[in-house]
């Protein structure tokens, strides 16, 4: 029964993709859109199988179980269902915004996923497979939005954008599973798409509210991503206004942000951002003691000198691991190859990049924001598996400018 229902919903979503204007006006043919969505279905099937039979304590299954509890609560105690998301065991938990334990905000991000899945459960008969399919249809909206945004900037880079946005192995795999990562990608994609539309056409309150809604969703799901997003977004707006000084606008905003970051502890212990990052590292170190892919990491202290000293290691962990030479488990082979290919592409970019190009401010936004998020991962996470997942969606935003600014015609002339 569940398998037949899974097939039915798969066909239904494929049909909707050919009818919903957001998809049909993407510039992609129905055949390509359906092929890309079917690819996600294929990957989610693999992911669900691995989660059920090889990783039964995975986050995705934990979220699924929470969703089932919320589903039963919806019919047994509707009042509690609609109000418990605002509850906390302690009044102090509401003020622990950056804490990863005993915090209302830390619990809220899990509760939001549970609520979403409880709605899915009404139509899926509480099936993990079908819930994951519903989730993927929503995330597919984000990937199409990202394509629609960047095809306007790189109209001659169809294949590069298809690969970077829809087929990048780590991003495809981890956003096909029920995690916060996919919703973060969806939110970032919608923010970029609608912001570019307003900038290039005209202001719309509807689009402005959509942008604010997805910014709020990022805040609720991962507040440290929200904090990182704010300076990048402000710099983007300034770079748009002062287009001749776009790069300098980002440098100035990030320099000012760095000063605020390292002096935030002098305002109040509750706003001590370096301490927040340091504490986050300690939490991951404790988690890593139980992990199979844990790597050594130097302690990070809440001061500038420690962050500077840890920078090379953070870059190595987040941008270069796992190495091909250290692969012990087959599951990391695709991600090691992915990083290796990215390194090759970057070298190609250095020698064969296009000349006299005009760089859109959104490209600087993608680069500055993504590098910041990836470095935060390198500073705090000592687990290879977690590093691969957390950085996956940000690699997309780095690969787009690298691949689209390579002069592929020059390369063809060399080999033809």
GROMACS .gro file of C-alpha atoms in nm:
model
  416
    1UNK     CA    1   0.000   0.000   0.000
    2UNK     CA    2   0.273   0.248   0.100
    3UNK     CA    3   0.476   0.170  -0.211
    4UNK     CA    4   0.175   0.230  -0.437
    5UNK     CA    5   0.104   0.556  -0.256
    6UNK     CA    6   0.470   0.660  -0.299
    7UNK     CA    7   0.443   0.597  -0.673
    8UNK     CA    8   0.113   0.787  -0.688
    9UNK     CA    9   0.256   1.094  -0.514
   10UNK     CA   10   0.571   1.079  -0.729
   11UNK     CA   11   0.358   1.091  -1.045
   12UNK     CA   12   0.141   1.365  -0.895
   13UNK     CA   13   0.441   1.585  -0.816
   14UNK     CA   14   0.585   1.530  -1.162
   15UNK     CA   15   0.251   1.638  -1.309
   16UNK     CA   16   0.237   1.946  -1.083
   17UNK     CA   17   0.586   2.044  -1.198
   18UNK     CA   18   0.449   2.068  -1.553
   19UNK     CA   19   0.153   2.282  -1.439
   20UNK     CA   20   0.277   2.522  -1.171
   21UNK     CA   21   0.391   2.852  -1.325
   22UNK     CA   22   0.692   2.884  -1.096
   23UNK     CA   23   0.833   2.573  -1.264
   24UNK     CA   24   0.708   2.623  -1.618
   25UNK     CA   25   0.846   2.979  -1.630
   26UNK     CA   26   1.192   2.869  -1.517
   27UNK     CA   27   1.329   2.838  -1.870
   28UNK     CA   28   1.374   2.464  -1.821
   29UNK     CA   29   1.170   2.223  -2.029
   30UNK     CA   30   0.923   1.987  -1.864
   31UNK     CA   31   1.146   1.695  -1.960
   32UNK     CA   32   1.448   1.846  -1.784
   33UNK     CA   33   1.247   1.948  -1.477
   34UNK     CA   34   1.094   1.602  -1.439
   35UNK     CA   35   1.432   1.436  -1.497
   36UNK     CA   36   1.591   1.647  -1.225
   37UNK     CA   37   1.306   1.575  -0.982
   38UNK     CA   38   1.318   1.202  -1.060
   39UNK     CA   39   1.691   1.217  -0.982
   40UNK     CA   40   1.600   1.355  -0.638
   41UNK     CA   41   1.349   1.072  -0.594
   42UNK     CA   42   1.618   0.818  -0.680
   43UNK     CA   43   1.860   0.975  -0.429
   44UNK     CA   44   1.597   0.999  -0.154
   45UNK     CA   45   1.518   0.628  -0.198
   46UNK     CA   46   1.885   0.546  -0.144
   47UNK     CA   47   1.898   0.784   0.152
   48UNK     CA   48   1.584   0.642   0.315
   49UNK     CA   49   1.716   0.289   0.275
   50UNK     CA   50   2.048   0.384   0.435
   51UNK     CA   51   1.873   0.566   0.721
   52UNK     CA   52   1.644   0.275   0.799
   53UNK     CA   53   1.888  -0.014   0.764
   54UNK     CA   54   2.234   0.133   0.828
   55UNK     CA   55   2.184   0.450   1.034
   56UNK     CA   56   1.870   0.385   1.244
   57UNK     CA   57   1.954   0.665   1.491
   58UNK     CA   58   1.993   0.929   1.220
   59UNK     CA   59   1.851   1.278   1.259
   60UNK     CA   60   1.600   1.217   0.979
   61UNK     CA   61   1.442   0.923   1.164
   62UNK     CA   62   1.444   1.116   1.491
   63UNK     CA   63   1.254   1.401   1.321
   64UNK     CA   64   1.014   1.147   1.173
   65UNK     CA   65   0.935   1.000   1.514
   66UNK     CA   66   0.879   1.349   1.658
   67UNK     CA   67   0.643   1.419   1.368
   68UNK     CA   68   0.439   1.108   1.450
   69UNK     CA   69   0.406   1.217   1.813
   70UNK     CA   70   0.287   1.559   1.698
   71UNK     CA   71   0.045   1.393   1.455
   72UNK     CA   72  -0.122   1.198   1.736
   73UNK     CA   73  -0.127   1.510   1.953
   74UNK     CA   74  -0.306   1.702   1.678
   75UNK     CA   75  -0.606   1.468   1.697
   76UNK     CA   76  -0.595   1.390   2.069
   77UNK     CA   77  -0.528   1.738   2.207
   78UNK     CA   78  -0.550   2.009   1.936
   79UNK     CA   79  -0.508   2.293   2.189
   80UNK     CA   80  -0.177   2.151   2.307
   81UNK     CA   81  -0.069   2.088   1.948
   82UNK     CA   82  -0.113   2.452   1.848
   83UNK     CA   83   0.035   2.599   2.167
   84UNK     CA   84   0.318   2.369   2.277
   85UNK     CA   85   0.557   2.521   2.027
   86UNK     CA   86   0.559   2.833   2.248
   87UNK     CA   87   0.614   2.641   2.571
   88UNK     CA   88   0.940   2.597   2.757
   89UNK     CA   89   1.035   2.415   3.075
   90UNK     CA   90   1.195   2.733   3.215
   91UNK     CA   91   1.146   3.108   3.175
   92UNK     CA   92   1.524   3.140   3.143
   93UNK     CA   93   1.522   2.918   2.832
   94UNK     CA   94   1.372   3.203   2.627
   95UNK     CA   95   1.676   3.419   2.689
   96UNK     CA   96   1.931   3.150   2.597
   97UNK     CA   97   1.926   3.245   2.229
   98UNK     CA   98   2.271   3.115   2.137
   99UNK     CA   99   2.291   2.816   2.372
  100UNK     CA  100   2.273   2.463   2.235
  101UNK     CA  101   2.111   2.317   2.547
  102UNK     CA  102   1.837   2.423   2.789
  103UNK     CA  103   1.732   2.676   2.526
  104UNK     CA  104   1.383   2.740   2.391
  105UNK     CA  105   1.536   2.850   2.060
  106UNK     CA  106   1.747   2.537   2.025
  107UNK     CA  107   1.441   2.319   2.087
  108UNK     CA  108   1.225   2.529   1.854
  109UNK     CA  109   1.414   2.431   1.540
  110UNK     CA  110   1.340   2.063   1.607
  111UNK     CA  111   0.978   2.140   1.701
  112UNK     CA  112   0.925   2.323   1.372
  113UNK     CA  113   1.036   2.021   1.174
  114UNK     CA  114   0.812   1.801   1.388
  115UNK     CA  115   0.512   2.023   1.310
  116UNK     CA  116   0.588   2.016   0.937
  117UNK     CA  117   0.614   1.637   0.937
  118UNK     CA  118   0.294   1.600   1.139
  119UNK     CA  119   0.110   1.776   0.855
  120UNK     CA  120   0.277   1.546   0.603
  121UNK     CA  121   0.166   1.248   0.815
  122UNK     CA  122  -0.200   1.332   0.748
  123UNK     CA  123  -0.150   1.254   0.379
  124UNK     CA  124   0.131   0.998   0.398
  125UNK     CA  125  -0.018   0.756   0.656
  126UNK     CA  126   0.292   0.831   0.867
  127UNK     CA  127   0.530   0.688   0.607
  128UNK     CA  128   0.894   0.795   0.636
  129UNK     CA  129   0.941   0.740   0.262
  130UNK     CA  130   0.644   0.953   0.156
  131UNK     CA  131   0.724   1.228   0.407
  132UNK     CA  132   1.071   1.248   0.255
  133UNK     CA  133   0.912   1.274  -0.091
  134UNK     CA  134   0.692   1.565   0.024
  135UNK     CA  135   0.997   1.732   0.174
  136UNK     CA  136   1.189   1.695  -0.152
  137UNK     CA  137   0.915   1.859  -0.356
  138UNK     CA  138   0.942   2.166  -0.132
  139UNK     CA  139   1.321   2.172  -0.157
  140UNK     CA  140   1.297   2.134  -0.535
  141UNK     CA  141   1.118   2.471  -0.539
  142UNK     CA  142   1.432   2.623  -0.387
  143UNK     CA  143   1.670   2.471  -0.640
  144UNK     CA  144   1.454   2.592  -0.929
  145UNK     CA  145   1.442   2.940  -0.773
  146UNK     CA  146   1.822   2.940  -0.755
  147UNK     CA  147   1.846   2.839  -1.120
  148UNK     CA  148   1.600   3.111  -1.222
  149UNK     CA  149   1.810   3.368  -1.036
  150UNK     CA  150   2.150   3.273  -1.179
  151UNK     CA  151   2.051   3.193  -1.538
  152UNK     CA  152   1.979   3.566  -1.573
  153UNK     CA  153   2.336   3.643  -1.463
  154UNK     CA  154   2.500   3.358  -1.658
  155UNK     CA  155   2.270   3.300  -1.960
  156UNK     CA  156   2.539   3.099  -2.142
  157UNK     CA  157   2.612   2.868  -1.846
  158UNK     CA  158   2.321   2.625  -1.863
  159UNK     CA  159   2.522   2.308  -1.799
  160UNK     CA  160   2.735   2.461  -1.523
  161UNK     CA  161   2.426   2.579  -1.335
  162UNK     CA  162   2.246   2.246  -1.376
  163UNK     CA  163   2.543   2.062  -1.226
  164UNK     CA  164   2.612   2.309  -0.943
  165UNK     CA  165   2.250   2.357  -0.837
  166UNK     CA  166   2.081   2.024  -0.908
  167UNK     CA  167   2.349   1.754  -0.930
  168UNK     CA  168   2.630   1.845  -0.687
  169UNK     CA  169   2.659   1.509  -0.499
  170UNK     CA  170   2.683   1.627  -0.137
  171UNK     CA  171   2.414   1.896  -0.169
  172UNK     CA  172   2.182   1.661  -0.358
  173UNK     CA  173   2.222   1.378  -0.110
  174UNK     CA  174   2.194   1.575   0.215
  175UNK     CA  175   1.908   1.798   0.100
  176UNK     CA  176   1.717   1.490  -0.012
  177UNK     CA  177   1.700   1.375   0.350
  178UNK     CA  178   1.484   1.543   0.614
  179UNK     CA  179   1.729   1.784   0.773
  180UNK     CA  180   1.740   2.155   0.841
  181UNK     CA  181   1.999   2.188   0.562
  182UNK     CA  182   1.742   2.154   0.286
  183UNK     CA  183   1.518   2.418   0.441
  184UNK     CA  184   1.817   2.651   0.477
  185UNK     CA  185   1.894   2.601   0.107
  186UNK     CA  186   1.529   2.666   0.021
  187UNK     CA  187   1.531   2.986   0.228
  188UNK     CA  188   1.859   3.118   0.084
  189UNK     CA  189   1.742   3.042  -0.270
  190UNK     CA  190   1.413   3.225  -0.222
  191UNK     CA  191   1.588   3.522  -0.061
  192UNK     CA  192   1.832   3.550  -0.352
  193UNK     CA  193   1.565   3.498  -0.619
  194UNK     CA  194   1.317   3.753  -0.484
  195UNK     CA  195   1.583   4.009  -0.390
  196UNK     CA  196   1.725   3.998  -0.742
  197UNK     CA  197   1.374   4.035  -0.884
  198UNK     CA  198   1.311   4.348  -0.677
  199UNK     CA  199   1.650   4.493  -0.769
  200UNK     CA  200   1.609   4.428  -1.142
  201UNK     CA  201   1.242   4.511  -1.178
  202UNK     CA  202   1.038   4.696  -0.919
  203UNK     CA  203   0.968   4.689  -0.548
  204UNK     CA  204   0.690   4.454  -0.442
  205UNK     CA  205   0.554   4.425  -0.090
  206UNK     CA  206   0.459   4.065  -0.163
  207UNK     CA  207   0.818   3.976  -0.253
  208UNK     CA  208   0.953   4.180   0.039
  209UNK     CA  209   0.736   3.981   0.279
  210UNK     CA  210   0.853   3.656   0.120
  211UNK     CA  211   1.216   3.762   0.173
  212UNK     CA  212   1.149   3.857   0.537
  213UNK     CA  213   0.960   3.532   0.597
  214UNK     CA  214   1.250   3.320   0.477
  215UNK     CA  215   1.500   3.529   0.674
  216UNK     CA  216   1.282   3.464   0.980
  217UNK     CA  217   1.274   3.092   0.899
  218UNK     CA  218   1.655   3.085   0.889
  219UNK     CA  219   1.661   3.260   1.228
  220UNK     CA  220   1.427   2.997   1.375
  221UNK     CA  221   1.610   2.701   1.221
  222UNK     CA  222   1.974   2.810   1.272
  223UNK     CA  223   2.028   3.145   1.438
  224UNK     CA  224   2.403   3.147   1.368
  225UNK     CA  225   2.327   3.127   0.993
  226UNK     CA  226   2.096   3.424   1.041
  227UNK     CA  227   2.373   3.619   1.215
  228UNK     CA  228   2.611   3.539   0.929
  229UNK     CA  229   2.349   3.629   0.669
  230UNK     CA  230   2.285   3.983   0.800
  231UNK     CA  231   2.624   4.142   0.714
  232UNK     CA  232   2.629   3.961   0.378
  233UNK     CA  233   2.283   4.092   0.294
  234UNK     CA  234   2.364   4.448   0.407
  235UNK     CA  235   2.685   4.442   0.202
  236UNK     CA  236   2.487   4.319  -0.100
  237UNK     CA  237   2.245   4.612  -0.073
  238UNK     CA  238   2.531   4.860  -0.038
  239UNK     CA  239   2.719   4.704  -0.331
  240UNK     CA  240   2.407   4.738  -0.540
  241UNK     CA  241   2.379   5.108  -0.452
  242UNK     CA  242   2.751   5.177  -0.500
  243UNK     CA  243   2.814   4.938  -0.789
  244UNK     CA  244   3.156   5.086  -0.873
  245UNK     CA  245   3.275   4.991  -0.525
  246UNK     CA  246   3.093   4.659  -0.489
  247UNK     CA  247   3.394   4.461  -0.365
  248UNK     CA  248   3.502   4.740  -0.129
  249UNK     CA  249   3.148   4.751   0.011
  250UNK     CA  250   3.178   4.387   0.115
  251UNK     CA  251   3.529   4.434   0.256
  252UNK     CA  252   3.416   4.736   0.460
  253UNK     CA  253   3.103   4.567   0.597
  254UNK     CA  254   3.291   4.249   0.687
  255UNK     CA  255   3.574   4.443   0.852
  256UNK     CA  256   3.319   4.630   1.063
  257UNK     CA  257   3.138   4.303   1.138
  258UNK     CA  258   3.464   4.139   1.250
  259UNK     CA  259   3.523   4.424   1.495
  260UNK     CA  260   3.169   4.389   1.631
  261UNK     CA  261   3.212   4.012   1.655
  262UNK     CA  262   3.527   4.023   1.866
  263UNK     CA  263   3.403   4.310   2.087
  264UNK     CA  264   3.050   4.172   2.137
  265UNK     CA  265   3.145   4.018   2.470
  266UNK     CA  266   3.212   4.362   2.614
  267UNK     CA  267   2.847   4.455   2.560
  268UNK     CA  268   2.703   4.164   2.756
  269UNK     CA  269   2.796   3.801   2.831
  270UNK     CA  270   2.474   3.702   2.649
  271UNK     CA  271   2.600   3.863   2.327
  272UNK     CA  272   2.953   3.720   2.342
  273UNK     CA  273   2.967   3.571   1.991
  274UNK     CA  274   3.325   3.434   2.012
  275UNK     CA  275   3.221   3.251   2.328
  276UNK     CA  276   2.919   3.116   2.143
  277UNK     CA  277   3.142   2.974   1.868
  278UNK     CA  278   3.385   2.834   2.125
  279UNK     CA  279   3.101   2.666   2.317
  280UNK     CA  280   2.965   2.525   1.996
  281UNK     CA  281   3.302   2.362   1.931
  282UNK     CA  282   3.299   2.205   2.279
  283UNK     CA  283   2.954   2.060   2.213
  284UNK     CA  284   3.068   1.903   1.888
  285UNK     CA  285   3.381   1.766   2.054
  286UNK     CA  286   3.158   1.582   2.303
  287UNK     CA  287   2.942   1.449   2.020
  288UNK     CA  288   3.257   1.350   1.830
  289UNK     CA  289   3.368   1.119   2.109
  290UNK     CA  290   3.094   0.882   1.997
  291UNK     CA  291   3.157   0.924   1.624
  292UNK     CA  292   3.352   0.704   1.383
  293UNK     CA  293   3.486   0.988   1.168
  294UNK     CA  294   3.616   1.218   1.440
  295UNK     CA  295   3.936   1.414   1.370
  296UNK     CA  296   4.163   1.608   1.601
  297UNK     CA  297   4.082   1.975   1.646
  298UNK     CA  298   4.262   2.246   1.841
  299UNK     CA  299   4.065   2.411   2.121
  300UNK     CA  300   3.908   2.740   2.015
  301UNK     CA  301   3.915   3.018   2.273
  302UNK     CA  302   3.691   3.327   2.255
  303UNK     CA  303   3.957   3.576   2.145
  304UNK     CA  304   4.101   3.706   1.819
  305UNK     CA  305   4.442   3.539   1.850
  306UNK     CA  306   4.286   3.194   1.895
  307UNK     CA  307   4.060   3.240   1.592
  308UNK     CA  308   4.359   3.356   1.385
  309UNK     CA  309   4.572   3.064   1.505
  310UNK     CA  310   4.296   2.813   1.423
  311UNK     CA  311   4.222   2.960   1.079
  312UNK     CA  312   4.452   2.728   0.875
  313UNK     CA  313   4.310   2.422   1.049
  314UNK     CA  314   3.952   2.547   1.002
  315UNK     CA  315   4.017   2.598   0.632
  316UNK     CA  316   4.176   2.254   0.598
  317UNK     CA  317   3.893   2.074   0.780
  318UNK     CA  318   3.607   2.253   0.607
  319UNK     CA  319   3.742   2.295   0.254
  320UNK     CA  320   3.982   2.006   0.197
  321UNK     CA  321   3.859   1.709   0.403
  322UNK     CA  322   3.810   1.424   0.351
  323UNK     CA  323   4.134   1.365   0.161
  324UNK     CA  324   4.140   1.089  -0.098
  325UNK     CA  325   4.439   0.944   0.088
  326UNK     CA  326   4.251   0.903   0.415
  327UNK     CA  327   3.939   0.730   0.287
  328UNK     CA  328   3.861   0.421   0.493
  329UNK     CA  329   3.487   0.396   0.443
  330UNK     CA  330   3.330   0.375   0.099
  331UNK     CA  331   3.058   0.621   0.202
  332UNK     CA  332   3.306   0.911   0.195
  333UNK     CA  333   3.450   0.835  -0.150
  334UNK     CA  334   3.198   1.050  -0.345
  335UNK     CA  335   3.259   1.347  -0.117
  336UNK     CA  336   3.638   1.314  -0.132
  337UNK     CA  337   3.616   1.300  -0.511
  338UNK     CA  338   3.385   1.602  -0.505
  339UNK     CA  339   3.640   1.809  -0.311
  340UNK     CA  340   3.922   1.689  -0.536
  341UNK     CA  341   3.731   1.793  -0.849
  342UNK     CA  342   3.654   2.129  -0.690
  343UNK     CA  343   4.025   2.184  -0.631
  344UNK     CA  344   4.095   2.105  -0.997
  345UNK     CA  345   3.820   2.344  -1.107
  346UNK     CA  346   3.965   2.619  -0.890
  347UNK     CA  347   4.309   2.573  -1.047
  348UNK     CA  348   4.148   2.584  -1.393
  349UNK     CA  349   3.966   2.902  -1.290
  350UNK     CA  350   4.294   3.067  -1.188
  351UNK     CA  351   4.450   3.006  -1.529
  352UNK     CA  352   4.149   3.013  -1.761
  353UNK     CA  353   3.907   3.263  -1.610
  354UNK     CA  354   3.722   3.502  -1.835
  355UNK     CA  355   3.879   3.843  -1.887
  356UNK     CA  356   3.718   4.183  -1.832
  357UNK     CA  357   3.408   4.042  -1.664
  358UNK     CA  358   3.155   4.244  -1.470
  359UNK     CA  359   3.089   4.077  -1.136
  360UNK     CA  360   2.736   4.111  -1.002
  361UNK     CA  361   2.707   4.201  -0.631
  362UNK     CA  362   2.512   3.878  -0.572
  363UNK     CA  363   2.828   3.685  -0.662
  364UNK     CA  364   3.020   3.864  -0.386
  365UNK     CA  365   2.727   3.786  -0.156
  366UNK     CA  366   2.753   3.416  -0.238
  367UNK     CA  367   3.132   3.406  -0.194
  368UNK     CA  368   3.158   3.605   0.131
  369UNK     CA  369   2.858   3.439   0.295
  370UNK     CA  370   2.951   3.084   0.191
  371UNK     CA  371   3.316   3.110   0.293
  372UNK     CA  372   3.211   3.247   0.632
  373UNK     CA  373   2.968   2.960   0.689
  374UNK     CA  374   3.218   2.698   0.575
  375UNK     CA  375   3.488   2.842   0.804
  376UNK     CA  376   3.247   2.836   1.099
  377UNK     CA  377   3.203   2.466   1.027
  378UNK     CA  378   3.581   2.422   1.019
  379UNK     CA  379   3.624   2.607   1.347
  380UNK     CA  380   3.362   2.410   1.537
  381UNK     CA  381   3.305   2.063   1.389
  382UNK     CA  382   3.558   1.778   1.440
  383UNK     CA  383   3.351   1.512   1.263
  384UNK     CA  384   3.409   1.443   0.893
  385UNK     CA  385   3.053   1.323   0.831
  386UNK     CA  386   2.904   1.637   0.988
  387UNK     CA  387   3.147   1.865   0.803
  388UNK     CA  388   3.046   1.713   0.470
  389UNK     CA  389   2.676   1.768   0.546
  390UNK     CA  390   2.699   2.118   0.691
  391UNK     CA  391   2.912   2.260   0.411
  392UNK     CA  392   2.723   2.086   0.128
  393UNK     CA  393   2.471   2.359   0.052
  394UNK     CA  394   2.735   2.635   0.065
  395UNK     CA  395   2.959   2.461  -0.188
  396UNK     CA  396   2.686   2.529  -0.444
  397UNK     CA  397   2.724   2.904  -0.396
  398UNK     CA  398   3.102   2.880  -0.434
  399UNK     CA  399   3.098   2.652  -0.738
  400UNK     CA  400   2.858   2.868  -0.938
  401UNK     CA  401   3.101   3.162  -0.986
  402UNK     CA  402   3.402   2.930  -1.027
  403UNK     CA  403   3.247   2.723  -1.307
  404UNK     CA  404   3.061   3.009  -1.474
  405UNK     CA  405   3.364   3.239  -1.488
  406UNK     CA  406   3.590   2.974  -1.644
  407UNK     CA  407   3.649   3.044  -2.012
  408UNK     CA  408   3.554   2.699  -2.141
  409UNK     CA  409   3.599   2.810  -2.504
  410UNK     CA  410   3.970   2.872  -2.445
  411UNK     CA  411   4.003   2.525  -2.294
  412UNK     CA  412   3.824   2.365  -2.590
  413UNK     CA  413   4.060   2.536  -2.835
  414UNK     CA  414   4.359   2.388  -2.654
  415UNK     CA  415   4.233   2.030  -2.677
  416UNK     CA  416   4.058   2.046  -3.015
   0.00000   0.00000   0.00000
